[in-house]
Amino acid sequence: QPPAWPPNRAQHRIGPTTRGVHHARAKDTHMLRRPARDLTRTFTRTFASSSSSAPRVSIERAADGVATVTLGRPEKLNSLDIDMFRAIRSAAVELAEDKGVRAVVVHGSGRAFCAGLDVKSINHPLHARANGRELLDRPDGAISNLAQDVCYLWRRVPAPVIAATHGVCLGGGFQIALGADMRIATPGCKFSLMEAKWGIIPDMGATVVLPELVPKDVATELIMTGRIFDGEEALRLGLVTRLAEEPLAEARRLASEIAARSPDSTAAVK
Protein backbone atom coordinates (compact mmCIF):
# COMPACT_ATOMS: atom_id res chain seq x y z
CA GLN A 1 0.00 0.00 0.00
CA PRO A 2 1.63 3.33 -1.06
CA PRO A 3 2.07 5.84 1.77
CA ALA A 4 -0.73 8.36 2.12
CA TRP A 5 -0.13 12.07 1.71
CA PRO A 6 -1.39 15.04 3.76
CA PRO A 7 -4.22 16.65 1.78
CA ASN A 8 -2.83 20.17 2.21
CA ARG A 9 0.88 19.47 1.81
CA ALA A 10 2.66 19.79 -1.55
CA GLN A 11 5.95 18.37 -0.39
CA HIS A 12 7.00 15.14 1.25
CA ARG A 13 10.30 15.15 3.11
CA ILE A 14 12.44 12.34 4.36
CA GLY A 15 14.94 13.17 7.04
CA PRO A 16 16.91 11.56 9.86
CA THR A 17 15.53 9.19 12.47
CA THR A 18 17.20 6.25 14.15
CA ARG A 19 17.07 4.54 10.73
CA GLY A 20 17.59 7.74 8.73
CA VAL A 21 14.01 7.86 7.48
CA HIS A 22 10.72 9.34 8.52
CA HIS A 23 7.56 10.31 6.68
CA ALA A 24 6.29 13.84 7.35
CA ARG A 25 2.61 13.05 7.50
CA ALA A 26 -0.22 13.20 10.01
CA LYS A 27 -1.05 9.95 11.78
CA ASP A 28 -4.70 10.06 10.75
CA THR A 29 -4.17 10.43 6.98
CA HIS A 30 -3.34 6.83 6.10
CA MET A 31 -6.71 6.28 4.38
CA LEU A 32 -6.71 9.53 2.37
CA ARG A 33 -6.42 9.56 -1.40
CA ARG A 34 -3.30 11.00 -3.04
CA PRO A 35 -3.39 14.61 -4.24
CA ALA A 36 -3.14 15.54 -7.93
CA ARG A 37 -0.05 14.27 -9.72
CA ASP A 38 1.29 17.71 -10.59
CA LEU A 39 2.65 18.29 -7.09
CA THR A 40 6.35 18.27 -6.25
CA ARG A 41 7.74 15.96 -3.57
CA THR A 42 11.21 16.44 -2.22
CA PHE A 43 13.31 13.77 -0.55
CA THR A 44 15.93 15.08 1.83
CA ARG A 45 18.51 12.81 3.40
CA THR A 46 20.86 14.27 5.98
CA PHE A 47 23.67 12.47 7.76
CA ALA A 48 24.94 13.68 11.12
CA SER A 49 27.97 15.34 9.56
CA SER A 50 26.17 16.96 6.61
CA SER A 51 26.91 20.65 6.20
CA SER A 52 23.87 21.33 4.01
CA SER A 53 20.17 20.71 4.48
CA ALA A 54 19.43 21.09 0.75
CA PRO A 55 17.46 18.19 -0.75
CA ARG A 56 19.61 15.59 -2.47
CA VAL A 57 16.82 14.37 -4.75
CA SER A 58 13.52 15.89 -5.82
CA ILE A 59 10.57 14.41 -7.66
CA GLU A 60 8.25 16.57 -9.73
CA ARG A 61 5.05 15.02 -11.02
CA ALA A 62 3.31 16.43 -14.09
CA ALA A 63 -0.38 16.13 -14.86
CA ASP A 64 0.32 13.59 -17.62
CA GLY A 65 1.84 11.15 -15.15
CA VAL A 66 5.49 11.86 -15.98
CA ALA A 67 7.70 12.10 -12.89
CA THR A 68 11.01 13.96 -13.19
CA VAL A 69 13.67 12.90 -10.70
CA THR A 70 16.45 15.46 -10.20
CA LEU A 71 19.76 14.72 -8.54
CA GLY A 72 20.35 17.88 -6.56
CA ARG A 73 23.99 18.20 -5.59
CA PRO A 74 25.29 20.33 -8.48
CA GLU A 75 28.20 21.84 -6.55
CA LYS A 76 29.69 18.33 -6.37
CA LEU A 77 28.57 17.24 -9.87
CA ASN A 78 25.84 15.20 -8.13
CA SER A 79 28.43 12.78 -6.75
CA LEU A 80 27.21 10.06 -4.41
CA ASP A 81 27.59 10.67 -0.70
CA ILE A 82 25.63 8.63 1.83
CA ASP A 83 22.76 11.12 1.77
CA MET A 84 22.48 10.83 -2.02
CA PHE A 85 22.41 7.03 -1.86
CA ARG A 86 19.58 7.12 0.67
CA ALA A 87 17.59 9.72 -1.24
CA ILE A 88 17.85 7.93 -4.61
CA ARG A 89 16.71 4.69 -3.02
CA SER A 90 13.75 6.39 -1.38
CA ALA A 91 12.77 8.09 -4.64
CA ALA A 92 12.84 4.81 -6.57
CA VAL A 93 10.83 2.99 -3.89
CA GLU A 94 8.25 5.79 -3.79
CA LEU A 95 7.81 5.79 -7.57
CA ALA A 96 7.57 2.00 -7.73
CA GLU A 97 4.60 2.17 -5.36
CA ASP A 98 2.82 5.05 -7.10
CA LYS A 99 0.29 3.70 -9.60
CA GLY A 100 -0.29 7.20 -10.96
CA VAL A 101 3.20 7.37 -12.47
CA ARG A 102 3.26 6.61 -16.19
CA ALA A 103 6.92 7.36 -16.97
CA VAL A 104 10.01 8.56 -15.10
CA VAL A 105 12.85 10.83 -16.21
CA VAL A 106 16.07 10.88 -14.15
CA HIS A 107 18.58 13.69 -14.66
CA GLY A 108 21.24 15.66 -12.82
CA SER A 109 21.11 19.35 -11.97
CA GLY A 110 23.95 21.66 -12.94
CA ARG A 111 26.85 20.67 -15.18
CA ALA A 112 26.64 16.87 -14.94
CA PHE A 113 24.44 13.84 -14.54
CA CYS A 114 26.56 12.24 -11.82
CA ALA A 115 30.33 12.09 -11.26
CA GLY A 116 30.15 8.84 -9.31
CA LEU A 117 31.14 8.06 -5.74
CA ASP A 118 32.15 10.92 -3.45
CA VAL A 119 35.14 9.02 -2.09
CA LYS A 120 36.20 11.77 0.31
CA SER A 121 32.78 11.93 1.92
CA ILE A 122 32.17 8.17 2.08
CA ASN A 123 35.66 7.55 3.52
CA HIS A 124 35.55 10.39 6.04
CA PRO A 125 37.46 9.13 9.10
CA LEU A 126 34.53 9.76 11.43
CA HIS A 127 31.98 7.92 9.33
CA ALA A 128 33.78 5.52 6.97
CA ARG A 129 32.99 2.38 8.97
CA ALA A 130 29.31 3.25 9.43
CA ASN A 131 28.99 4.29 5.79
CA GLY A 132 30.53 1.01 4.64
CA ARG A 133 28.17 -1.04 6.76
CA GLU A 134 25.14 0.89 5.55
CA LEU A 135 26.11 0.67 1.88
CA LEU A 136 26.98 -3.03 1.88
CA ASP A 137 24.49 -4.50 4.33
CA ARG A 138 21.81 -6.55 2.57
CA PRO A 139 18.76 -7.35 4.67
CA ASP A 140 17.55 -10.95 4.73
CA GLY A 141 15.49 -11.65 1.63
CA ALA A 142 16.63 -8.54 -0.22
CA ILE A 143 18.20 -8.80 -3.67
CA SER A 144 20.40 -5.75 -3.35
CA ASN A 145 22.14 -3.57 -0.78
CA LEU A 146 21.96 0.22 -0.57
CA ALA A 147 24.88 0.72 -2.97
CA GLN A 148 23.15 -1.49 -5.55
CA ASP A 149 19.65 -0.12 -4.93
CA VAL A 150 20.42 3.13 -6.78
CA CYS A 151 20.79 1.08 -9.97
CA TYR A 152 18.60 -1.96 -9.40
CA LEU A 153 15.47 -0.33 -7.94
CA TRP A 154 14.73 1.59 -11.15
CA ARG A 155 14.02 -1.81 -12.64
CA ARG A 156 11.33 -2.35 -10.02
CA VAL A 157 9.42 0.74 -11.15
CA PRO A 158 6.58 -0.56 -13.37
CA ALA A 159 6.71 2.56 -15.54
CA PRO A 160 9.55 3.11 -18.04
CA VAL A 161 12.55 5.00 -16.65
CA ILE A 162 14.57 7.28 -18.94
CA ALA A 163 17.96 8.66 -17.87
CA ALA A 164 18.94 12.01 -19.43
CA THR A 165 22.71 12.41 -19.16
CA HIS A 166 25.03 15.34 -19.83
CA GLY A 167 28.44 16.52 -18.69
CA VAL A 168 29.87 13.43 -17.00
CA CYS A 169 28.27 10.09 -16.18
CA LEU A 170 30.99 8.21 -14.36
CA GLY A 171 31.36 5.17 -12.12
CA GLY A 172 28.34 4.89 -9.86
CA GLY A 173 26.60 7.59 -11.87
CA PHE A 174 26.93 5.50 -15.02
CA GLN A 175 25.52 2.52 -13.15
CA ILE A 176 22.49 4.57 -12.09
CA ALA A 177 21.89 5.39 -15.77
CA LEU A 178 22.35 1.73 -16.72
CA GLY A 179 19.53 0.86 -14.34
CA ALA A 180 17.13 2.92 -16.47
CA ASP A 181 15.22 1.40 -19.38
CA MET A 182 16.47 4.03 -21.83
CA ARG A 183 19.26 6.58 -21.89
CA ILE A 184 19.38 9.86 -23.81
CA ALA A 185 22.75 11.64 -23.77
CA THR A 186 24.50 14.63 -25.22
CA PRO A 187 27.08 13.72 -27.89
CA GLY A 188 29.86 14.99 -25.63
CA CYS A 189 28.72 13.35 -22.39
CA LYS A 190 31.64 11.46 -20.81
CA PHE A 191 31.04 7.89 -19.66
CA SER A 192 33.27 5.53 -17.73
CA LEU A 193 33.20 2.59 -15.35
CA MET A 194 36.16 3.82 -13.36
CA GLU A 195 36.20 1.22 -10.59
CA ALA A 196 39.21 -0.61 -12.04
CA LYS A 197 41.32 2.43 -11.19
CA TRP A 198 40.51 1.85 -7.52
CA GLY A 199 41.04 -1.90 -7.55
CA ILE A 200 37.33 -2.76 -7.32
CA ILE A 201 34.59 -3.91 -9.70
CA PRO A 202 31.45 -1.97 -10.70
CA ASP A 203 29.15 -4.12 -8.58
CA MET A 204 26.50 -1.45 -8.05
CA GLY A 205 24.77 -3.06 -11.02
CA ALA A 206 26.99 -2.81 -14.09
CA THR A 207 28.27 -6.38 -13.88
CA VAL A 208 24.67 -7.54 -14.34
CA VAL A 209 23.20 -4.84 -16.59
CA LEU A 210 26.12 -4.15 -18.94
CA PRO A 211 26.24 -7.65 -20.51
CA GLU A 212 22.52 -7.27 -21.31
CA LEU A 213 23.29 -4.24 -23.47
CA VAL A 214 26.60 -5.08 -25.15
CA PRO A 215 28.54 -8.24 -26.04
CA LYS A 216 30.46 -9.79 -23.18
CA ASP A 217 33.86 -8.88 -24.63
CA VAL A 218 32.84 -5.22 -24.93
CA ALA A 219 31.55 -5.19 -21.35
CA THR A 220 34.78 -6.84 -20.18
CA GLU A 221 36.94 -4.28 -21.99
CA LEU A 222 35.04 -1.31 -20.55
CA ILE A 223 35.16 -2.72 -17.01
CA MET A 224 38.81 -3.79 -17.13
CA THR A 225 40.18 -0.58 -18.66
CA GLY A 226 37.93 1.97 -16.99
CA ARG A 227 38.48 4.17 -20.02
CA ILE A 228 36.43 7.29 -20.73
CA PHE A 229 34.30 7.45 -23.88
CA ASP A 230 31.78 9.97 -25.20
CA GLY A 231 28.13 9.84 -26.12
CA GLU A 232 28.88 9.20 -29.78
CA GLU A 233 30.74 5.98 -28.92
CA ALA A 234 28.14 5.06 -26.32
CA LEU A 235 25.49 5.19 -29.04
CA ARG A 236 27.59 3.01 -31.36
CA LEU A 237 28.10 0.49 -28.57
CA GLY A 238 24.40 0.39 -27.74
CA LEU A 239 24.77 1.92 -24.29
CA VAL A 240 22.53 4.90 -25.02
CA THR A 241 19.23 4.93 -26.85
CA ARG A 242 19.72 8.19 -28.72
CA LEU A 243 21.66 11.46 -28.64
CA ALA A 244 20.24 14.94 -28.14
CA GLU A 245 21.69 18.37 -27.52
CA GLU A 246 18.97 18.85 -24.89
CA PRO A 247 18.60 15.39 -23.39
CA LEU A 248 16.24 16.42 -20.59
CA ALA A 249 13.77 18.00 -23.02
CA GLU A 250 14.00 14.99 -25.32
CA ALA A 251 13.57 12.57 -22.42
CA ARG A 252 10.49 14.43 -21.23
CA ARG A 253 9.05 14.44 -24.75
CA LEU A 254 9.58 10.69 -25.05
CA ALA A 255 8.21 10.10 -21.55
CA SER A 256 5.05 12.07 -22.36
CA GLU A 257 4.58 10.05 -25.54
CA ILE A 258 4.89 6.78 -23.63
CA ALA A 259 2.68 8.07 -20.80
CA ALA A 260 -0.15 8.46 -23.28
CA ARG A 261 -0.07 4.72 -24.00
CA SER A 262 -1.59 1.93 -21.93
CA PRO A 263 0.24 1.63 -18.57
CA ASP A 264 -0.54 -2.10 -18.54
CA SER A 265 1.13 -2.49 -21.93
CA THR A 266 4.27 -0.58 -20.98
CA ALA A 267 4.57 -2.45 -17.68
CA ALA A 268 4.24 -5.77 -19.49
CA VAL A 269 6.91 -4.82 -22.01
CA LYS A 270 9.26 -3.80 -19.19
CSV table of C-alpha atoms in Angstrom, one decimal:
chain,number,residue,atom,x,y,z
A,1,GLN,CA,0.0,0.0,0.0
A,2,PRO,CA,1.6,3.3,-1.1
A,3,PRO,CA,2.1,5.8,1.8
A,4,ALA,CA,-0.7,8.4,2.1
A,5,TRP,CA,-0.1,12.1,1.7
A,6,PRO,CA,-1.4,15.0,3.8
A,7,PRO,CA,-4.2,16.7,1.8
A,8,ASN,CA,-2.8,20.2,2.2
A,9,ARG,CA,0.9,19.5,1.8
A,10,ALA,CA,2.7,19.8,-1.6
A,11,GLN,CA,6.0,18.4,-0.4
A,12,HIS,CA,7.0,15.1,1.2
A,13,ARG,CA,10.3,15.1,3.1
A,14,ILE,CA,12.4,12.3,4.4
A,15,GLY,CA,14.9,13.2,7.0
A,16,PRO,CA,16.9,11.6,9.9
A,17,THR,CA,15.5,9.2,12.5
A,18,THR,CA,17.2,6.2,14.1
A,19,ARG,CA,17.1,4.5,10.7
A,20,GLY,CA,17.6,7.7,8.7
A,21,VAL,CA,14.0,7.9,7.5
A,22,HIS,CA,10.7,9.3,8.5
A,23,HIS,CA,7.6,10.3,6.7
A,24,ALA,CA,6.3,13.8,7.3
A,25,ARG,CA,2.6,13.1,7.5
A,26,ALA,CA,-0.2,13.2,10.0
A,27,LYS,CA,-1.1,9.9,11.8
A,28,ASP,CA,-4.7,10.1,10.7
A,29,THR,CA,-4.2,10.4,7.0
A,30,HIS,CA,-3.3,6.8,6.1
A,31,MET,CA,-6.7,6.3,4.4
A,32,LEU,CA,-6.7,9.5,2.4
A,33,ARG,CA,-6.4,9.6,-1.4
A,34,ARG,CA,-3.3,11.0,-3.0
A,35,PRO,CA,-3.4,14.6,-4.2
A,36,ALA,CA,-3.1,15.5,-7.9
A,37,ARG,CA,-0.1,14.3,-9.7
A,38,ASP,CA,1.3,17.7,-10.6
A,39,LEU,CA,2.7,18.3,-7.1
A,40,THR,CA,6.4,18.3,-6.2
A,41,ARG,CA,7.7,16.0,-3.6
A,42,THR,CA,11.2,16.4,-2.2
A,43,PHE,CA,13.3,13.8,-0.6
A,44,THR,CA,15.9,15.1,1.8
A,45,ARG,CA,18.5,12.8,3.4
A,46,THR,CA,20.9,14.3,6.0
A,47,PHE,CA,23.7,12.5,7.8
A,48,ALA,CA,24.9,13.7,11.1
A,49,SER,CA,28.0,15.3,9.6
A,50,SER,CA,26.2,17.0,6.6
A,51,SER,CA,26.9,20.6,6.2
A,52,SER,CA,23.9,21.3,4.0
A,53,SER,CA,20.2,20.7,4.5
A,54,ALA,CA,19.4,21.1,0.8
A,55,PRO,CA,17.5,18.2,-0.8
A,56,ARG,CA,19.6,15.6,-2.5
A,57,VAL,CA,16.8,14.4,-4.8
A,58,SER,CA,13.5,15.9,-5.8
A,59,ILE,CA,10.6,14.4,-7.7
A,60,GLU,CA,8.3,16.6,-9.7
A,61,ARG,CA,5.0,15.0,-11.0
A,62,ALA,CA,3.3,16.4,-14.1
A,63,ALA,CA,-0.4,16.1,-14.9
A,64,ASP,CA,0.3,13.6,-17.6
A,65,GLY,CA,1.8,11.1,-15.1
A,66,VAL,CA,5.5,11.9,-16.0
A,67,ALA,CA,7.7,12.1,-12.9
A,68,THR,CA,11.0,14.0,-13.2
A,69,VAL,CA,13.7,12.9,-10.7
A,70,THR,CA,16.4,15.5,-10.2
A,71,LEU,CA,19.8,14.7,-8.5
A,72,GLY,CA,20.3,17.9,-6.6
A,73,ARG,CA,24.0,18.2,-5.6
A,74,PRO,CA,25.3,20.3,-8.5
A,75,GLU,CA,28.2,21.8,-6.5
A,76,LYS,CA,29.7,18.3,-6.4
A,77,LEU,CA,28.6,17.2,-9.9
A,78,ASN,CA,25.8,15.2,-8.1
A,79,SER,CA,28.4,12.8,-6.8
A,80,LEU,CA,27.2,10.1,-4.4
A,81,ASP,CA,27.6,10.7,-0.7
A,82,ILE,CA,25.6,8.6,1.8
A,83,ASP,CA,22.8,11.1,1.8
A,84,MET,CA,22.5,10.8,-2.0
A,85,PHE,CA,22.4,7.0,-1.9
A,86,ARG,CA,19.6,7.1,0.7
A,87,ALA,CA,17.6,9.7,-1.2
A,88,ILE,CA,17.8,7.9,-4.6
A,89,ARG,CA,16.7,4.7,-3.0
A,90,SER,CA,13.7,6.4,-1.4
A,91,ALA,CA,12.8,8.1,-4.6
A,92,ALA,CA,12.8,4.8,-6.6
A,93,VAL,CA,10.8,3.0,-3.9
A,94,GLU,CA,8.3,5.8,-3.8
A,95,LEU,CA,7.8,5.8,-7.6
A,96,ALA,CA,7.6,2.0,-7.7
A,97,GLU,CA,4.6,2.2,-5.4
A,98,ASP,CA,2.8,5.1,-7.1
A,99,LYS,CA,0.3,3.7,-9.6
A,100,GLY,CA,-0.3,7.2,-11.0
A,101,VAL,CA,3.2,7.4,-12.5
A,102,ARG,CA,3.3,6.6,-16.2
A,103,ALA,CA,6.9,7.4,-17.0
A,104,VAL,CA,10.0,8.6,-15.1
A,105,VAL,CA,12.9,10.8,-16.2
A,106,VAL,CA,16.1,10.9,-14.2
A,107,HIS,CA,18.6,13.7,-14.7
A,108,GLY,CA,21.2,15.7,-12.8
A,109,SER,CA,21.1,19.3,-12.0
A,110,GLY,CA,24.0,21.7,-12.9
A,111,ARG,CA,26.9,20.7,-15.2
A,112,ALA,CA,26.6,16.9,-14.9
A,113,PHE,CA,24.4,13.8,-14.5
A,114,CYS,CA,26.6,12.2,-11.8
A,115,ALA,CA,30.3,12.1,-11.3
A,116,GLY,CA,30.2,8.8,-9.3
A,117,LEU,CA,31.1,8.1,-5.7
A,118,ASP,CA,32.2,10.9,-3.5
A,119,VAL,CA,35.1,9.0,-2.1
A,120,LYS,CA,36.2,11.8,0.3
A,121,SER,CA,32.8,11.9,1.9
A,122,ILE,CA,32.2,8.2,2.1
A,123,ASN,CA,35.7,7.5,3.5
A,124,HIS,CA,35.5,10.4,6.0
A,125,PRO,CA,37.5,9.1,9.1
A,126,LEU,CA,34.5,9.8,11.4
A,127,HIS,CA,32.0,7.9,9.3
A,128,ALA,CA,33.8,5.5,7.0
A,129,ARG,CA,33.0,2.4,9.0
A,130,ALA,CA,29.3,3.3,9.4
A,131,ASN,CA,29.0,4.3,5.8
A,132,GLY,CA,30.5,1.0,4.6
A,133,ARG,CA,28.2,-1.0,6.8
A,134,GLU,CA,25.1,0.9,5.6
A,135,LEU,CA,26.1,0.7,1.9
A,136,LEU,CA,27.0,-3.0,1.9
A,137,ASP,CA,24.5,-4.5,4.3
A,138,ARG,CA,21.8,-6.5,2.6
A,139,PRO,CA,18.8,-7.4,4.7
A,140,ASP,CA,17.5,-10.9,4.7
A,141,GLY,CA,15.5,-11.7,1.6
A,142,ALA,CA,16.6,-8.5,-0.2
A,143,ILE,CA,18.2,-8.8,-3.7
A,144,SER,CA,20.4,-5.7,-3.3
A,145,ASN,CA,22.1,-3.6,-0.8
A,146,LEU,CA,22.0,0.2,-0.6
A,147,ALA,CA,24.9,0.7,-3.0
A,148,GLN,CA,23.1,-1.5,-5.5
A,149,ASP,CA,19.7,-0.1,-4.9
A,150,VAL,CA,20.4,3.1,-6.8
A,151,CYS,CA,20.8,1.1,-10.0
A,152,TYR,CA,18.6,-2.0,-9.4
A,153,LEU,CA,15.5,-0.3,-7.9
A,154,TRP,CA,14.7,1.6,-11.2
A,155,ARG,CA,14.0,-1.8,-12.6
A,156,ARG,CA,11.3,-2.4,-10.0
A,157,VAL,CA,9.4,0.7,-11.1
A,158,PRO,CA,6.6,-0.6,-13.4
A,159,ALA,CA,6.7,2.6,-15.5
A,160,PRO,CA,9.5,3.1,-18.0
A,161,VAL,CA,12.5,5.0,-16.6
A,162,ILE,CA,14.6,7.3,-18.9
A,163,ALA,CA,18.0,8.7,-17.9
A,164,ALA,CA,18.9,12.0,-19.4
A,165,THR,CA,22.7,12.4,-19.2
A,166,HIS,CA,25.0,15.3,-19.8
A,167,GLY,CA,28.4,16.5,-18.7
A,168,VAL,CA,29.9,13.4,-17.0
A,169,CYS,CA,28.3,10.1,-16.2
A,170,LEU,CA,31.0,8.2,-14.4
A,171,GLY,CA,31.4,5.2,-12.1
A,172,GLY,CA,28.3,4.9,-9.9
A,173,GLY,CA,26.6,7.6,-11.9
A,174,PHE,CA,26.9,5.5,-15.0
A,175,GLN,CA,25.5,2.5,-13.1
A,176,ILE,CA,22.5,4.6,-12.1
A,177,ALA,CA,21.9,5.4,-15.8
A,178,LEU,CA,22.4,1.7,-16.7
A,179,GLY,CA,19.5,0.9,-14.3
A,180,ALA,CA,17.1,2.9,-16.5
A,181,ASP,CA,15.2,1.4,-19.4
A,182,MET,CA,16.5,4.0,-21.8
A,183,ARG,CA,19.3,6.6,-21.9
A,184,ILE,CA,19.4,9.9,-23.8
A,185,ALA,CA,22.8,11.6,-23.8
A,186,THR,CA,24.5,14.6,-25.2
A,187,PRO,CA,27.1,13.7,-27.9
A,188,GLY,CA,29.9,15.0,-25.6
A,189,CYS,CA,28.7,13.3,-22.4
A,190,LYS,CA,31.6,11.5,-20.8
A,191,PHE,CA,31.0,7.9,-19.7
A,192,SER,CA,33.3,5.5,-17.7
A,193,LEU,CA,33.2,2.6,-15.4
A,194,MET,CA,36.2,3.8,-13.4
A,195,GLU,CA,36.2,1.2,-10.6
A,196,ALA,CA,39.2,-0.6,-12.0
A,197,LYS,CA,41.3,2.4,-11.2
A,198,TRP,CA,40.5,1.9,-7.5
A,199,GLY,CA,41.0,-1.9,-7.6
A,200,ILE,CA,37.3,-2.8,-7.3
A,201,ILE,CA,34.6,-3.9,-9.7
A,202,PRO,CA,31.5,-2.0,-10.7
A,203,ASP,CA,29.1,-4.1,-8.6
A,204,MET,CA,26.5,-1.5,-8.0
A,205,GLY,CA,24.8,-3.1,-11.0
A,206,ALA,CA,27.0,-2.8,-14.1
A,207,THR,CA,28.3,-6.4,-13.9
A,208,VAL,CA,24.7,-7.5,-14.3
A,209,VAL,CA,23.2,-4.8,-16.6
A,210,LEU,CA,26.1,-4.1,-18.9
A,211,PRO,CA,26.2,-7.7,-20.5
A,212,GLU,CA,22.5,-7.3,-21.3
A,213,LEU,CA,23.3,-4.2,-23.5
A,214,VAL,CA,26.6,-5.1,-25.2
A,215,PRO,CA,28.5,-8.2,-26.0
A,216,LYS,CA,30.5,-9.8,-23.2
A,217,ASP,CA,33.9,-8.9,-24.6
A,218,VAL,CA,32.8,-5.2,-24.9
A,219,ALA,CA,31.6,-5.2,-21.3
A,220,THR,CA,34.8,-6.8,-20.2
A,221,GLU,CA,36.9,-4.3,-22.0
A,222,LEU,CA,35.0,-1.3,-20.6
A,223,ILE,CA,35.2,-2.7,-17.0
A,224,MET,CA,38.8,-3.8,-17.1
A,225,THR,CA,40.2,-0.6,-18.7
A,226,GLY,CA,37.9,2.0,-17.0
A,227,ARG,CA,38.5,4.2,-20.0
A,228,ILE,CA,36.4,7.3,-20.7
A,229,PHE,CA,34.3,7.5,-23.9
A,230,ASP,CA,31.8,10.0,-25.2
A,231,GLY,CA,28.1,9.8,-26.1
A,232,GLU,CA,28.9,9.2,-29.8
A,233,GLU,CA,30.7,6.0,-28.9
A,234,ALA,CA,28.1,5.1,-26.3
A,235,LEU,CA,25.5,5.2,-29.0
A,236,ARG,CA,27.6,3.0,-31.4
A,237,LEU,CA,28.1,0.5,-28.6
A,238,GLY,CA,24.4,0.4,-27.7
A,239,LEU,CA,24.8,1.9,-24.3
A,240,VAL,CA,22.5,4.9,-25.0
A,241,THR,CA,19.2,4.9,-26.9
A,242,ARG,CA,19.7,8.2,-28.7
A,243,LEU,CA,21.7,11.5,-28.6
A,244,ALA,CA,20.2,14.9,-28.1
A,245,GLU,CA,21.7,18.4,-27.5
A,246,GLU,CA,19.0,18.9,-24.9
A,247,PRO,CA,18.6,15.4,-23.4
A,248,LEU,CA,16.2,16.4,-20.6
A,249,ALA,CA,13.8,18.0,-23.0
A,250,GLU,CA,14.0,15.0,-25.3
A,251,ALA,CA,13.6,12.6,-22.4
A,252,ARG,CA,10.5,14.4,-21.2
A,253,ARG,CA,9.0,14.4,-24.7
A,254,LEU,CA,9.6,10.7,-25.1
A,255,ALA,CA,8.2,10.1,-21.6
A,256,SER,CA,5.0,12.1,-22.4
A,257,GLU,CA,4.6,10.0,-25.5
A,258,ILE,CA,4.9,6.8,-23.6
A,259,ALA,CA,2.7,8.1,-20.8
A,260,ALA,CA,-0.2,8.5,-23.3
A,261,ARG,CA,-0.1,4.7,-24.0
A,262,SER,CA,-1.6,1.9,-21.9
A,263,PRO,CA,0.2,1.6,-18.6
A,264,ASP,CA,-0.5,-2.1,-18.5
A,265,SER,CA,1.1,-2.5,-21.9
A,266,THR,CA,4.3,-0.6,-21.0
A,267,ALA,CA,4.6,-2.4,-17.7
A,268,ALA,CA,4.2,-5.8,-19.5
A,269,VAL,CA,6.9,-4.8,-22.0
A,270,LYS,CA,9.3,-3.8,-19.2
